[in-house]
Short mmCIF file of C-alpha atoms in Angstrom, two decimals:
data_model
loop_
_atom_site.label_atom_id
_atom_site.label_comp_id
_atom_site.label_asym_id
_atom_site.label_seq_id
_atom_site.Cartn_x
_atom_site.Cartn_y
_atom_site.Cartn_z
CA MET A 1 99.08 189.61 101.96
CA ILE A 2 99.01 186.88 99.35
CA GLN A 3 102.09 186.20 97.29
CA GLY A 4 103.31 183.60 94.86
CA GLU A 5 105.85 182.93 92.14
CA PHE A 6 104.97 182.70 88.47
CA VAL A 7 107.04 181.92 85.40
CA ILE A 8 106.32 184.13 82.38
CA PRO A 9 105.27 181.61 79.69
CA ASN A 10 104.58 183.69 76.59
CA LYS A 11 107.11 184.08 73.78
CA LEU A 12 107.67 187.84 74.15
CA GLY A 13 107.47 188.03 77.94
CA LEU A 14 106.10 191.16 79.60
CA HIS A 15 106.13 193.31 76.46
CA ALA A 16 103.77 196.26 75.93
CA ARG A 17 100.58 194.30 75.17
CA ALA A 18 101.07 191.80 78.00
CA SER A 19 101.96 194.59 80.44
CA ALA A 20 98.86 196.54 79.38
CA LEU A 21 96.65 193.50 80.03
CA LEU A 22 98.24 193.01 83.43
CA VAL A 23 97.65 196.67 84.36
CA LYS A 24 94.08 196.55 83.05
CA THR A 25 93.38 193.46 85.17
CA ALA A 26 95.14 194.83 88.26
CA SER A 27 93.31 198.16 88.01
CA ARG A 28 89.96 196.41 88.50
CA PHE A 29 90.88 195.75 92.13
CA ALA A 30 91.23 197.99 95.19
CA SER A 31 94.13 195.98 96.59
CA GLU A 32 97.75 197.05 96.29
CA ILE A 33 99.45 194.91 93.64
CA ARG A 34 103.23 194.57 93.40
CA ILE A 35 105.35 192.58 90.95
CA GLU A 36 108.93 191.63 91.83
CA ARG A 37 111.73 190.29 89.63
CA GLU A 38 115.34 189.80 90.74
CA GLY A 39 114.91 192.02 93.80
CA ILE A 40 113.21 194.88 91.93
CA GLU A 41 109.62 195.47 93.04
CA VAL A 42 107.19 197.63 91.05
CA ASN A 43 103.59 198.80 91.13
CA GLY A 44 101.38 196.29 89.30
CA LYS A 45 99.11 199.11 88.15
CA SER A 46 101.87 201.01 86.31
CA ILE A 47 102.65 199.87 82.76
CA MET A 48 105.95 201.77 82.71
CA GLU A 49 107.15 200.16 85.93
CA ILE A 50 106.15 196.67 84.80
CA MET A 51 107.94 197.07 81.48
CA MET A 52 111.09 198.22 83.34
CA LEU A 53 111.30 194.72 84.85
CA ALA A 54 112.26 193.41 81.37
CA ALA A 55 110.74 190.04 82.24
CA GLY A 56 111.27 187.82 79.21
CA LYS A 57 109.95 184.33 78.57
CA GLY A 58 110.98 182.01 81.39
CA SER A 59 111.51 184.83 83.89
CA THR A 60 110.25 184.22 87.40
CA VAL A 61 108.21 187.00 88.99
CA VAL A 62 106.66 187.26 92.44
CA LEU A 63 103.11 188.59 92.60
CA LYS A 64 102.23 190.29 95.90
CA VAL A 65 98.67 191.40 96.61
CA GLU A 66 97.35 193.05 99.75
CA GLY A 67 93.97 194.60 100.39
CA PRO A 68 90.23 194.03 100.65
CA ASP A 69 89.93 191.97 97.46
CA ASP A 70 93.38 190.36 97.48
CA ALA A 71 92.22 186.78 96.87
CA GLU A 72 90.21 187.74 93.79
CA ALA A 73 93.00 189.95 92.44
CA PHE A 74 95.66 187.28 92.99
CA ALA A 75 93.50 184.66 91.25
CA ALA A 76 92.73 186.88 88.24
CA ILE A 77 96.30 188.04 87.69
CA GLY A 78 97.71 184.58 88.33
CA GLU A 79 95.38 183.10 85.71
CA LEU A 80 96.34 185.84 83.22
CA ILE A 81 100.04 185.03 83.66
CA ARG A 82 99.56 181.25 83.54
CA ASN A 83 97.53 181.61 80.33
CA GLY A 84 100.38 183.54 78.67
CA PHE A 85 98.34 186.76 78.48
CA GLY A 86 96.08 185.14 75.88
CA GLU A 87 98.90 184.76 73.36
CA GLU A 88 99.62 181.68 71.27
#
Protein backbone atom coordinates (compact mmCIF):
# COMPACT_ATOMS: atom_id res chain seq x y z
CA MET A 1 0.00 0.00 0.00
CA ILE A 2 1.14 3.51 -0.81
CA GLN A 3 -0.24 6.42 1.16
CA GLY A 4 0.45 10.10 1.56
CA GLU A 5 -1.06 13.35 2.76
CA PHE A 6 -2.19 16.11 0.43
CA VAL A 7 -3.59 19.56 1.08
CA ILE A 8 -6.52 20.54 -1.15
CA PRO A 9 -5.26 23.71 -2.90
CA ASN A 10 -8.11 24.84 -5.13
CA LYS A 11 -10.54 27.59 -4.12
CA LEU A 12 -13.69 25.45 -3.97
CA GLY A 13 -12.10 22.29 -2.55
CA LEU A 14 -13.52 18.89 -3.50
CA HIS A 15 -16.70 20.23 -5.10
CA ALA A 16 -18.59 18.35 -7.84
CA ARG A 17 -16.22 19.07 -10.74
CA ALA A 18 -13.06 18.32 -8.76
CA SER A 19 -14.61 15.16 -7.30
CA ALA A 20 -15.65 14.03 -10.79
CA LEU A 21 -12.09 14.50 -12.07
CA LEU A 22 -10.72 12.55 -9.13
CA VAL A 23 -13.16 9.67 -9.75
CA LYS A 24 -12.42 9.71 -13.49
CA THR A 25 -8.69 9.49 -12.80
CA ALA A 26 -9.06 6.84 -10.08
CA SER A 27 -11.32 4.70 -12.28
CA ARG A 28 -8.52 4.26 -14.83
CA PHE A 29 -6.68 2.03 -12.37
CA ALA A 30 -7.31 -1.48 -11.05
CA SER A 31 -6.00 -0.65 -7.58
CA GLU A 32 -8.24 0.08 -4.62
CA ILE A 33 -8.20 3.82 -3.94
CA ARG A 34 -9.30 5.31 -0.62
CA ILE A 35 -9.44 8.94 0.50
CA GLU A 36 -9.47 9.83 4.20
CA ARG A 37 -10.27 13.11 5.95
CA GLU A 38 -10.58 13.56 9.71
CA GLY A 39 -10.94 9.83 10.34
CA ILE A 40 -13.57 9.26 7.63
CA GLU A 41 -12.36 7.01 4.81
CA VAL A 42 -14.22 6.69 1.50
CA ASN A 43 -13.94 4.94 -1.85
CA GLY A 44 -11.92 7.08 -4.26
CA LYS A 45 -14.00 5.80 -7.17
CA SER A 46 -17.33 7.04 -5.74
CA ILE A 47 -18.21 10.69 -6.41
CA MET A 48 -20.92 10.69 -3.73
CA GLU A 49 -18.57 9.36 -1.07
CA ILE A 50 -15.82 11.83 -1.98
CA MET A 51 -18.22 14.78 -1.85
CA MET A 52 -19.42 13.62 1.61
CA LEU A 53 -15.91 14.37 2.92
CA ALA A 54 -16.68 18.10 2.46
CA ALA A 55 -12.98 18.78 1.93
CA GLY A 56 -12.65 22.53 1.41
CA LYS A 57 -9.59 24.52 0.43
CA GLY A 58 -6.76 23.85 2.87
CA SER A 59 -8.18 20.51 4.04
CA THR A 60 -5.70 17.70 4.49
CA VAL A 61 -6.63 14.34 2.98
CA VAL A 62 -4.80 11.03 3.02
CA LEU A 63 -4.64 9.13 -0.25
CA LYS A 64 -4.30 5.35 0.13
CA VAL A 65 -3.71 3.14 -2.90
CA GLU A 66 -3.26 -0.62 -2.96
CA GLY A 67 -3.12 -2.95 -5.92
CA PRO A 68 -1.28 -3.96 -9.07
CA ASP A 69 -0.86 -0.42 -10.42
CA ASP A 70 -0.68 1.45 -7.11
CA ALA A 71 2.42 3.51 -7.92
CA GLU A 72 0.94 4.83 -11.17
CA ALA A 73 -2.43 5.53 -9.55
CA PHE A 74 -0.86 7.32 -6.58
CA ALA A 75 1.28 9.47 -8.89
CA ALA A 76 -1.64 10.42 -11.17
CA ILE A 77 -4.05 11.29 -8.37
CA GLY A 78 -1.37 13.07 -6.37
CA GLU A 79 -0.50 15.24 -9.37
CA LEU A 80 -4.20 16.01 -9.94
CA ILE A 81 -4.59 17.19 -6.34
CA ARG A 82 -1.33 19.18 -6.31
CA ASN A 83 -2.37 20.92 -9.55
CA GLY A 84 -5.66 22.04 -7.97
CA PHE A 85 -7.73 19.85 -10.31
CA GLY A 86 -6.77 22.10 -13.23
CA GLU A 87 -8.51 25.13 -11.73
CA GLU A 88 -7.12 28.65 -11.56
